[in-house]
Amino acid sequence: VGDALKVINEDDVVKKEKRRNNYKSQHHDDDTLLHQEDDDDNDNIMKEINGVANLVTKEKTQEVEEKLSSDTPPPMKMSDAVSIIAGTAIGGGFLALPSVTNPIGYFPSVLGLVLVWSYLLLSSTAFVEAVGLVAAEQQQEQLPKGGDEETAQGTGAGGTSVATVIRHAFGNKWAALGGIAFVAQMFAVVTAQVVKGALLTTQLAGVPYFVGCVVPTFGIGLFAFLSKPEVAERANTILTAMMIGGFVALMCSTVATGKVGPAAASLFQRANWSRLLPSMKASWAMPVFINLLCFGQAMPLVVERMLQSSSPNGDNSSSTTSSSSRSVSSPLSRARSAALVGSGIPLVLSVIWAAISTALVAPSATDPIKFLLGSSPAIALPVLLLAIGAIGTTLLGSFLAMGHFAVDIIANTKFGGVHGDHGDHDSSSTTTPTAWKKRVAEFSTVLIPCGLACAGPELYLPLLAFAGAYPTTILYGLVPSLAAIVLRRRANNSNIKAKGSERAALQSVTAPKLVPGGQPTLIALTTTAIGLLSASTILAIRHAMRAARLAFL
């Protein structure tokens, strides 16, 4: 535009100067005529300027729209969503299943696994609905008082994390408590995997338990934080393939042993149904099952990608008053379907794994994994590959996630290194941690679980049970159902208070109801979560009181 204006002005100056010289040379200066011609020239200039500006603006607008459309991520494939959900559930906790199912028996274990899977699946559906309610609430906030729904059609899907749902439903303080629950869950799971890895290292290498805790853990931590991201991702892929390959080989070796027939008969012989209920006589199996089958960590990513890839753009975003509701409903329904299929894979593998351990492990074995590693090479080698892959993927991914979390905490507090570009020390600004502070934050996420694991090998199952009983149940059981209830009620109250066109606009961006059974199901899920938390707390208090009595005797 600037170049065009420059050319137009130069040509105009030359033309006007020639015209003035002609008038003066002929001595027929007519000021009125000259001013009129000047005004005509100015009008012509403005028309040319406006024409050039409109042309350039239109071209630039088309370029921006093309760039935005090219930057829009492609829709997440259902297969990718299923693999993410299934891979999240299958981890280091997979090794704990024989320790729980072997004393219980096969059929009680299958019943417990199916019940837990059903509960987690319904809770994930409640989370998906809660995300849709948050998105609808954010769209409604964009509506003007007059209730023109078209102004809200192009709004984004909003946040999809558990913290965002908690913040919208209950407030910032409760979101902070959700962050604490997440940290507790991560440390409990990682510490349990460090304990299991130390036990395997001690058995295979004959080193002391302390060495088994420190050396492999710090080796994986150094590799995670000092390697390039693509190298760490490739290593994680190799470990995942090792875990899957070991499990497939273990199934084939089990069939080759010829023990399938006798093992199938033994499935009906052992059945300790009481372990599915909280009891002081034996450890409660349900919290371990919850931690084992939990896939809620993957749902925010799946929902976010599906909402982003299907968000309306351009003119299509305001074509009809129901387009917003459809644009939210379709991806949320796909996320619910992905949860159904993806969570079913770990359930099937767990049922098979329980059958294998029942077939191969003696009922008197205290550590089924140790027992299997002492079997023939055809059984021991697949179990070793399965164990290394499961523990390695869990530790590698958890260290990277917790290290990033720790660096973010330092960057948003006074402990950071550099404040902005001009040294502004405003408390609201983020900081860039110095290199050594970043390393300290990263390796503290390795040092803390390593130190906790050194307390003893008996922490393995209690840590997994704690993770399933408290942080996992709170974040992926209680929060989704309770948030959906609160957000549903808030949406209904907003529609009741609205009037006329405003009510019609609010109804046009209402999120779909996805939980089967509606409000009664959400209440049942919330009650179940509260019951699990209460039972675990009562058991913990009674165990603490028993330990205190024994200490004083």
Coordinates of C-alpha atoms in Angstrom, one line a residue:
V1 CA 0.0 0.0 0.0
G2 CA 2.8 2.4 0.8
D3 CA 4.6 1.8 -2.5
A4 CA 1.3 2.3 -4.4
L5 CA 0.6 5.6 -2.6
K6 CA 4.1 6.8 -3.3
V7 CA 3.7 6.2 -7.0
I8 CA 0.3 7.8 -7.1
N9 CA 1.5 10.9 -5.3
E10 CA 4.5 11.3 -7.5
D11 CA 2.4 11.1 -10.7
D12 CA -0.1 13.6 -9.3
V13 CA 2.5 16.1 -8.3
V14 CA 4.0 16.1 -11.8
K15 CA 0.6 16.5 -13.5
K16 CA -0.4 19.3 -11.2
E17 CA 2.9 21.2 -11.7
K18 CA 2.5 21.0 -15.5
R19 CA -1.0 22.2 -15.4
R20 CA -0.1 25.2 -13.2
N21 CA 2.8 26.2 -15.6
N22 CA 0.4 26.1 -18.6
Y23 CA -2.1 28.4 -16.8
K24 CA 0.6 30.8 -15.9
S25 CA 2.3 30.9 -19.3
Q26 CA -1.0 31.7 -21.0
H27 CA -1.9 34.3 -18.4
H28 CA -5.4 32.9 -17.9
D29 CA -5.2 32.0 -14.3
D30 CA -8.6 31.3 -12.9
D31 CA -8.4 30.5 -9.2
T32 CA -11.8 29.1 -9.0
L33 CA -11.2 26.7 -11.8
L34 CA -7.9 25.8 -10.4
H35 CA -9.3 25.0 -7.0
Q36 CA -12.1 23.0 -8.6
E37 CA -9.6 20.9 -10.5
D38 CA -7.5 20.4 -7.4
D39 CA -10.6 19.1 -5.6
D40 CA -11.3 16.8 -8.5
D41 CA -7.7 15.6 -8.5
N42 CA -7.9 14.9 -4.7
D43 CA -11.1 12.9 -5.2
N44 CA -9.4 10.8 -7.9
I45 CA -6.4 10.3 -5.6
M46 CA -8.6 9.1 -2.8
K47 CA -10.5 6.7 -5.1
E48 CA -7.2 5.2 -6.3
I49 CA -5.8 4.9 -2.8
N50 CA -9.0 3.2 -1.6
G51 CA -9.0 0.9 -4.5
V52 CA -5.3 -0.1 -4.0
A53 CA -5.9 -0.5 -0.2
N54 CA -9.0 -2.7 -0.7
L55 CA -7.2 -4.9 -3.2
V56 CA -4.1 -5.4 -1.0
T57 CA -6.3 -6.0 2.1
K58 CA -8.3 -8.6 0.3
E59 CA -5.2 -10.4 -0.8
K60 CA -3.6 -10.3 2.6
T61 CA -6.9 -11.6 4.2
Q62 CA -7.0 -14.5 1.8
E63 CA -3.3 -15.3 2.6
V64 CA -4.0 -15.3 6.4
E65 CA -7.1 -17.4 6.0
E66 CA -5.2 -19.9 3.9
K67 CA -2.4 -20.0 6.5
L68 CA -4.8 -20.5 9.3
S69 CA -6.6 -23.3 7.5
S70 CA -3.2 -25.0 6.7
D71 CA -2.2 -24.7 10.4
T72 CA -5.4 -26.5 11.6
P73 CA -4.4 -29.9 12.9
P74 CA -5.9 -32.9 11.1
P75 CA -8.6 -34.8 13.0
M76 CA -7.3 -37.4 15.5
K77 CA -7.9 -40.8 14.1
M78 CA -9.9 -43.2 16.2
S79 CA -7.0 -45.7 16.1
D80 CA -4.6 -43.1 17.5
A81 CA -7.0 -42.2 20.3
V82 CA -7.5 -45.9 21.2
S83 CA -3.8 -46.6 21.3
I84 CA -3.1 -43.6 23.5
I85 CA -5.8 -44.7 26.0
A86 CA -4.7 -48.3 26.0
G87 CA -1.0 -47.4 26.3
T88 CA -1.7 -45.2 29.3
A89 CA -3.4 -48.0 31.2
I90 CA -0.7 -50.6 30.4
G91 CA 2.4 -49.8 32.4
G92 CA 4.5 -50.8 35.4
G93 CA 1.4 -51.6 37.5
F94 CA 0.7 -54.4 35.1
L95 CA 3.3 -56.4 37.0
A96 CA 1.4 -56.2 40.2
L97 CA -1.6 -58.0 38.9
P98 CA -0.4 -61.6 39.6
S99 CA 0.4 -60.6 43.2
V100 CA -3.2 -59.6 43.7
T101 CA -5.1 -62.2 41.6
N102 CA -3.0 -65.2 42.7
P103 CA -4.4 -65.2 46.3
I104 CA -7.9 -64.3 45.2
G105 CA -8.5 -66.7 42.4
Y106 CA -9.3 -66.2 38.8
F107 CA -13.1 -65.6 38.8
P108 CA -13.1 -63.2 41.7
S109 CA -10.3 -61.3 39.9
V110 CA -12.2 -61.2 36.7
L111 CA -15.3 -59.8 38.5
G112 CA -13.3 -57.2 40.3
L113 CA -11.5 -56.1 37.1
V114 CA -14.8 -55.8 35.2
L115 CA -16.5 -53.8 38.0
V116 CA -13.5 -51.4 38.2
W117 CA -13.4 -51.1 34.4
S118 CA -17.1 -50.3 34.2
Y119 CA -16.7 -47.6 36.9
L120 CA -13.7 -46.0 35.2
L121 CA -15.4 -46.1 31.8
L122 CA -18.5 -44.3 33.2
S123 CA -16.3 -41.8 35.0
S124 CA -14.4 -41.1 31.8
T125 CA -17.8 -40.5 30.1
A126 CA -18.6 -38.0 32.9
F127 CA -15.3 -36.3 32.3
V128 CA -16.0 -36.0 28.6
E129 CA -19.5 -34.5 29.3
A130 CA -17.9 -32.1 31.9
V131 CA -15.5 -30.9 29.2
G132 CA -18.4 -30.3 26.9
L133 CA -20.2 -28.3 29.6
V134 CA -17.1 -26.2 30.2
A135 CA -16.9 -25.5 26.5
A136 CA -20.6 -24.6 26.4
E137 CA -20.2 -22.3 29.4
Q138 CA -17.3 -20.5 27.8
Q139 CA -19.3 -20.0 24.6
Q140 CA -22.3 -18.7 26.6
E141 CA -20.0 -16.1 28.2
Q142 CA -19.2 -14.8 24.7
L143 CA -22.8 -14.1 24.0
P144 CA -23.9 -10.5 24.3
K145 CA -26.9 -9.5 26.4
G146 CA -29.1 -9.4 23.4
G147 CA -28.5 -13.1 22.9
D148 CA -27.1 -13.2 19.3
E149 CA -25.9 -16.8 19.2
E150 CA -23.9 -16.3 16.0
T151 CA -21.2 -14.4 18.0
A152 CA -20.5 -17.5 20.1
Q153 CA -20.3 -20.0 17.2
G154 CA -16.6 -19.5 16.6
T155 CA -15.4 -19.7 20.1
G156 CA -12.9 -22.5 21.0
A157 CA -13.5 -25.6 22.9
G158 CA -11.9 -24.3 26.1
G159 CA -9.6 -26.2 28.4
T160 CA -9.8 -30.0 28.6
S161 CA -7.5 -30.8 31.5
V162 CA -8.7 -32.1 34.8
A163 CA -7.4 -28.9 36.5
T164 CA -9.5 -26.7 34.1
V165 CA -12.7 -28.8 34.8
I166 CA -12.1 -28.5 38.6
R167 CA -11.4 -24.7 38.2
H168 CA -14.7 -24.1 36.3
A169 CA -16.8 -26.3 38.5
F170 CA -15.4 -25.6 42.0
G171 CA -12.8 -22.7 41.8
N172 CA -9.1 -22.1 41.8
K173 CA -8.4 -23.4 45.4
W174 CA -9.8 -26.8 44.5
A175 CA -7.8 -26.8 41.3
A176 CA -4.7 -26.4 43.4
L177 CA -5.7 -29.4 45.5
G178 CA -6.2 -31.3 42.3
G179 CA -2.6 -30.5 41.4
I180 CA -1.4 -31.9 44.7
A181 CA -3.3 -35.1 44.1
F182 CA -1.7 -35.4 40.7
V183 CA 1.8 -35.0 42.2
A184 CA 1.0 -37.6 44.9
Q185 CA -0.2 -40.1 42.3
M186 CA 2.9 -39.6 40.2
F187 CA 5.3 -40.0 43.1
A188 CA 3.5 -43.1 44.4
V189 CA 3.4 -44.9 41.1
V190 CA 7.1 -44.0 40.3
T191 CA 8.3 -45.0 43.7
A192 CA 6.5 -48.4 43.3
Q193 CA 8.2 -49.0 40.0
V194 CA 11.6 -48.1 41.5
V195 CA 10.9 -50.7 44.2
K196 CA 10.0 -53.4 41.7
G197 CA 13.0 -52.5 39.5
A198 CA 15.3 -52.8 42.5
L199 CA 13.8 -56.2 43.4
L200 CA 14.4 -57.5 39.9
T201 CA 18.0 -56.0 39.8
T202 CA 18.7 -57.7 43.2
Q203 CA 17.4 -61.0 42.0
L204 CA 19.2 -61.0 38.6
A205 CA 22.5 -59.3 39.5
G206 CA 22.8 -60.2 43.1
V207 CA 23.5 -56.6 44.2
P208 CA 22.2 -55.1 47.5
Y209 CA 18.7 -53.6 47.4
F210 CA 20.0 -50.1 48.0
V211 CA 22.2 -50.4 44.9
G212 CA 19.2 -51.8 42.9
C213 CA 17.3 -48.7 43.9
V214 CA 19.9 -46.1 43.1
V215 CA 21.8 -47.2 40.0
P216 CA 19.0 -48.2 37.5
T217 CA 16.9 -45.2 38.6
F218 CA 19.5 -42.6 38.2
G219 CA 20.6 -44.2 35.0
I220 CA 17.1 -43.9 33.5
G221 CA 16.8 -40.4 34.9
L222 CA 20.1 -39.2 33.4
F223 CA 19.1 -40.7 30.0
A224 CA 15.7 -39.0 30.2
F225 CA 17.0 -35.5 31.0
L226 CA 20.2 -35.5 29.1
S227 CA 19.1 -37.1 25.8
K228 CA 17.5 -35.4 22.9
P229 CA 13.7 -35.7 22.9
E230 CA 13.7 -37.8 19.7
V231 CA 16.1 -40.2 21.3
A232 CA 14.0 -40.6 24.5
E233 CA 10.9 -41.1 22.3
R234 CA 12.6 -43.8 20.3
A235 CA 13.8 -45.5 23.5
N236 CA 10.2 -45.5 24.8
T237 CA 9.0 -47.0 21.6
I238 CA 11.6 -49.8 21.9
L239 CA 10.6 -50.5 25.5
T240 CA 6.9 -50.6 24.6
A241 CA 7.6 -53.1 21.8
M242 CA 9.7 -55.1 24.3
M243 CA 6.8 -55.2 26.7
I244 CA 4.2 -56.3 24.1
G245 CA 6.6 -58.8 22.6
G246 CA 7.3 -60.3 26.0
F247 CA 3.6 -60.7 26.7
V248 CA 2.9 -62.4 23.4
A249 CA 5.9 -64.7 23.8
L250 CA 4.7 -65.5 27.4
M251 CA 1.2 -66.5 26.1
C252 CA 2.8 -68.8 23.4
S253 CA 5.2 -70.3 26.0
T254 CA 2.3 -70.9 28.4
V255 CA 0.4 -72.9 25.7
A256 CA 3.6 -74.8 24.8
T257 CA 4.1 -75.9 28.4
G258 CA 0.9 -78.1 28.1
K259 CA -0.4 -76.7 31.4
V260 CA -3.4 -75.0 29.9
G261 CA -5.8 -78.0 30.6
P262 CA -4.8 -78.5 34.3
A263 CA -4.8 -74.7 34.8
A264 CA -8.3 -74.4 33.3
A265 CA -9.5 -76.9 35.9
S266 CA -7.7 -75.0 38.7
L267 CA -9.5 -71.8 37.9
F268 CA -12.6 -73.2 39.6
Q269 CA -10.7 -74.4 42.7
R270 CA -9.5 -71.0 44.2
A271 CA -12.0 -68.3 44.9
N272 CA -11.5 -65.9 47.8
W273 CA -14.4 -63.5 47.2
S274 CA -13.9 -61.6 50.5
R275 CA -10.8 -59.8 49.1
L276 CA -13.0 -57.8 46.9
L277 CA -14.4 -56.1 50.0
P278 CA -12.4 -54.0 52.5
S279 CA -11.1 -56.1 55.3
M280 CA -8.5 -56.0 58.0
K281 CA -7.5 -59.7 57.5
A282 CA -6.1 -59.2 54.0
S283 CA -5.2 -56.4 51.5
W284 CA -8.0 -54.9 49.6
A285 CA -7.7 -55.7 45.8
M286 CA -10.0 -53.0 44.4
P287 CA -7.6 -50.0 44.8
V288 CA -4.9 -51.9 43.0
F289 CA -7.3 -52.8 40.2
I290 CA -8.3 -49.1 40.0
N291 CA -4.6 -48.0 39.6
L292 CA -4.0 -50.8 37.1
L293 CA -6.9 -50.0 34.7
C294 CA -6.9 -46.3 35.1
F295 CA -6.7 -44.4 31.8
G296 CA -8.0 -41.0 32.8
Q297 CA -4.6 -39.3 32.3
A298 CA -5.1 -39.8 28.5
M299 CA -8.6 -38.4 28.2
P300 CA -7.8 -34.7 28.3
L301 CA -5.4 -35.1 25.4
V302 CA -7.9 -37.2 23.4
V303 CA -10.8 -34.8 24.0
E304 CA -8.7 -31.7 23.3
R305 CA -7.4 -33.1 19.9
M306 CA -10.9 -34.1 18.8
L307 CA -12.4 -30.8 19.8
Q308 CA -9.7 -28.7 18.1
S309 CA -9.7 -30.7 14.9
S310 CA -13.5 -30.3 14.6
S311 CA -13.9 -26.7 15.7
P312 CA -15.8 -24.6 13.1
N313 CA -13.9 -22.2 10.9
G314 CA -14.8 -19.5 8.5
D315 CA -18.3 -18.9 7.2
N316 CA -19.5 -22.4 8.3
S317 CA -19.2 -21.5 11.9
S318 CA -22.4 -19.4 11.9
S319 CA -24.5 -21.1 9.3
T320 CA -27.2 -22.3 11.7
T321 CA -28.1 -22.0 15.3
S322 CA -27.6 -25.7 15.9
S323 CA -24.1 -25.9 14.3
S324 CA -22.3 -25.2 17.6
S325 CA -24.1 -28.0 19.4
R326 CA -23.4 -30.4 16.6
S327 CA -19.7 -29.4 16.4
V328 CA -19.3 -30.2 20.1
S329 CA -21.5 -33.3 20.2
S330 CA -19.7 -35.2 17.5
P331 CA -16.1 -35.1 18.8
L332 CA -17.3 -35.8 22.4
S333 CA -19.2 -38.8 21.2
R334 CA -16.1 -40.0 19.3
A335 CA -14.0 -39.5 22.5
R336 CA -16.5 -41.6 24.4
S337 CA -16.3 -44.4 21.8
A338 CA -12.4 -44.2 21.9
A339 CA -12.6 -44.6 25.7
L340 CA -14.8 -47.7 25.3
V341 CA -12.5 -49.4 22.9
G342 CA -9.2 -48.2 24.3
S343 CA -10.0 -49.2 27.9
G344 CA -11.2 -52.6 26.8
I345 CA -7.8 -53.6 25.6
P346 CA -6.1 -53.4 29.0
L347 CA -9.1 -55.2 30.5
V348 CA -8.7 -58.1 28.1
L349 CA -4.9 -58.2 28.6
S350 CA -5.4 -58.2 32.4
V351 CA -7.9 -61.1 32.2
I352 CA -5.4 -63.1 30.1
W353 CA -2.5 -62.1 32.4
A354 CA -4.5 -63.3 35.4
A355 CA -5.2 -66.6 33.7
I356 CA -1.5 -67.1 32.9
S357 CA -0.3 -66.3 36.4
T358 CA -3.0 -68.7 37.8
A359 CA -1.8 -71.4 35.4
L360 CA 2.0 -71.0 36.1
V361 CA 2.4 -69.6 39.6
A362 CA 2.1 -71.8 42.7
P363 CA -0.6 -70.6 45.2
S364 CA 2.0 -70.4 47.9
A365 CA 4.3 -68.0 46.0
T366 CA 4.6 -64.6 47.7
D367 CA 6.1 -62.9 44.6
P368 CA 4.7 -64.2 41.3
I369 CA 7.1 -62.3 39.1
K370 CA 10.1 -63.7 41.1
F371 CA 8.6 -67.1 40.8
L372 CA 8.2 -66.8 37.0
L373 CA 11.7 -65.5 36.6
G374 CA 13.0 -68.7 38.3
S375 CA 11.1 -70.9 35.9
S376 CA 12.4 -72.4 32.6
P377 CA 14.0 -70.0 30.1
A378 CA 10.9 -70.3 27.9
I379 CA 8.9 -68.6 30.6
A380 CA 11.6 -66.5 32.4
L381 CA 12.8 -64.7 29.3
P382 CA 9.4 -63.4 28.1
V383 CA 8.6 -62.3 31.7
L384 CA 11.9 -60.5 31.9
L385 CA 11.2 -58.6 28.7
L386 CA 7.7 -57.8 29.9
A387 CA 9.1 -56.5 33.2
I388 CA 11.8 -54.4 31.7
G389 CA 9.5 -52.9 29.1
A390 CA 6.7 -52.1 31.7
I391 CA 9.0 -50.6 34.3
G392 CA 11.1 -48.7 31.7
T393 CA 8.2 -47.1 29.9
T394 CA 6.6 -46.0 33.2
L395 CA 9.8 -44.5 34.7
L396 CA 10.9 -42.8 31.4
G397 CA 7.6 -41.1 30.8
S398 CA 7.0 -40.3 34.4
F399 CA 10.4 -38.7 34.9
L400 CA 9.9 -36.5 31.8
A401 CA 6.4 -35.4 32.9
M402 CA 7.4 -34.7 36.5
G403 CA 10.6 -32.9 35.4
H404 CA 8.6 -30.6 33.2
F405 CA 6.2 -30.0 36.0
A406 CA 9.0 -29.1 38.5
V407 CA 10.6 -26.7 36.0
D408 CA 7.3 -25.0 35.5
I409 CA 6.9 -24.5 39.2
I410 CA 10.3 -22.9 39.4
A411 CA 9.6 -20.7 36.4
N412 CA 6.4 -19.3 38.0
T413 CA 7.9 -18.6 41.4
K414 CA 10.6 -16.4 42.9
F415 CA 13.1 -19.3 42.7
G416 CA 13.5 -18.8 38.9
G417 CA 16.5 -17.4 37.3
V418 CA 15.8 -14.6 34.7
H419 CA 12.7 -12.4 34.9
G420 CA 11.7 -11.4 31.4
D421 CA 13.9 -9.5 29.0
H422 CA 14.3 -6.4 31.1
G423 CA 14.8 -7.8 34.6
D424 CA 11.3 -7.1 35.7
H425 CA 10.7 -8.9 39.0
D426 CA 7.0 -8.5 39.1
S427 CA 5.5 -11.5 41.0
S428 CA 3.0 -12.1 38.3
S429 CA 5.6 -12.6 35.6
T430 CA 7.2 -16.0 34.8
T431 CA 10.9 -16.6 34.9
T432 CA 13.4 -18.5 32.9
P433 CA 15.3 -20.9 35.3
T434 CA 19.0 -21.0 35.0
A435 CA 20.6 -24.2 33.7
W436 CA 21.7 -25.5 37.1
K437 CA 18.3 -24.8 38.7
K438 CA 16.6 -26.6 35.9
R439 CA 18.8 -29.6 36.4
V440 CA 18.2 -29.5 40.2
A441 CA 14.4 -29.4 39.5
E442 CA 14.6 -32.3 37.1
F443 CA 16.8 -34.6 39.2
S444 CA 14.8 -33.9 42.4
T445 CA 12.0 -35.8 40.6
V446 CA 14.4 -38.8 40.5
L447 CA 15.9 -38.3 43.9
I448 CA 12.6 -38.2 45.9
P449 CA 11.1 -41.5 44.7
C450 CA 14.5 -43.1 44.8
G451 CA 14.9 -42.1 48.5
L452 CA 11.4 -43.3 49.3
A453 CA 12.0 -46.6 47.6
C454 CA 15.1 -47.2 49.8
A455 CA 12.7 -47.6 52.8
G456 CA 12.1 -51.2 51.8
P457 CA 10.8 -53.6 49.2
E458 CA 7.5 -54.1 51.0
L459 CA 6.3 -50.7 49.8
Y460 CA 5.4 -52.0 46.3
L461 CA 1.8 -53.1 46.7
P462 CA 0.9 -50.5 49.4
L463 CA 2.1 -47.7 47.1
L464 CA 0.0 -48.9 44.2
A465 CA -3.0 -49.4 46.5
F466 CA -2.5 -45.8 47.9
A467 CA -2.4 -44.4 44.3
G468 CA -5.6 -46.2 43.4
A469 CA -7.4 -45.5 46.7
Y470 CA -6.8 -41.8 46.9
P471 CA -5.3 -39.6 44.0
T472 CA -6.6 -41.9 41.2
T473 CA -10.1 -42.2 42.7
I474 CA -10.3 -38.4 43.4
L475 CA -9.0 -37.2 40.0
Y476 CA -10.6 -39.8 37.7
G477 CA -13.5 -41.0 39.8
L478 CA -14.9 -38.3 42.1
V479 CA -14.0 -35.2 40.1
P480 CA -15.6 -36.0 36.7
S481 CA -19.0 -37.1 38.1
L482 CA -19.2 -34.3 40.7
A483 CA -18.1 -31.7 38.2
A484 CA -20.7 -32.9 35.7
I485 CA -23.4 -32.6 38.3
V486 CA -22.4 -29.0 39.2
L487 CA -21.9 -27.9 35.7
R488 CA -25.3 -29.4 34.6
R489 CA -27.1 -27.6 37.4
R490 CA -25.4 -24.3 36.6
A491 CA -26.3 -24.7 32.9
N492 CA -29.9 -25.4 33.8
N493 CA -30.1 -22.4 36.1
S494 CA -28.7 -20.1 33.4
N495 CA -31.3 -21.3 30.9
I496 CA -34.1 -20.8 33.5
K497 CA -33.0 -17.2 34.4
A498 CA -32.6 -16.2 30.8
K499 CA -35.5 -14.6 28.8
G500 CA -36.6 -14.4 25.2
S501 CA -33.9 -14.4 22.6
E502 CA -31.2 -14.8 25.3
R503 CA -32.6 -18.1 26.4
A504 CA -32.8 -19.3 22.7
A505 CA -29.1 -18.4 22.3
L506 CA -28.1 -20.2 25.5
Q507 CA -29.9 -23.3 24.4
S508 CA -28.2 -23.3 21.0
V509 CA -24.8 -23.8 22.7
T510 CA -25.9 -26.4 25.3
A511 CA -23.5 -29.3 25.6
P512 CA -24.8 -32.9 24.9
K513 CA -25.7 -35.3 27.7
L514 CA -23.4 -38.3 27.3
V515 CA -23.6 -40.2 30.6
P516 CA -26.0 -43.2 30.3
G517 CA -28.8 -42.8 32.8
G518 CA -28.2 -39.1 33.3
Q519 CA -28.3 -37.6 36.8
P520 CA -28.9 -40.8 38.7
T521 CA -25.8 -42.4 37.2
L522 CA -23.7 -39.4 38.1
I523 CA -25.0 -39.5 41.6
A524 CA -24.2 -43.2 41.8
L525 CA -20.6 -42.6 40.5
T526 CA -20.1 -39.8 43.1
T527 CA -21.4 -42.0 45.9
T528 CA -19.2 -44.9 44.8
A529 CA -16.1 -42.7 44.8
I530 CA -16.9 -41.3 48.2
G531 CA -17.5 -44.9 49.4
L532 CA -14.1 -46.0 48.1
L533 CA -12.4 -43.1 49.7
S534 CA -14.1 -43.6 53.0
A535 CA -13.4 -47.3 53.1
S536 CA -9.7 -46.8 52.3
T537 CA -9.5 -44.1 55.0
I538 CA -11.2 -46.3 57.7
L539 CA -8.8 -49.2 56.8
A540 CA -5.8 -46.9 57.0
I541 CA -6.8 -45.6 60.4
R542 CA -7.5 -49.1 61.8
H543 CA -4.1 -50.3 60.5
A544 CA -2.4 -47.3 62.0
M545 CA -4.1 -48.0 65.4
R546 CA -3.1 -51.6 65.3
A547 CA 0.5 -50.7 64.5
A548 CA 0.5 -48.2 67.4
R549 CA -0.8 -50.8 69.8
L550 CA 1.9 -53.3 68.7
A551 CA 4.6 -50.7 69.1
F552 CA 3.6 -50.0 72.7
L553 CA 3.3 -53.6 73.7

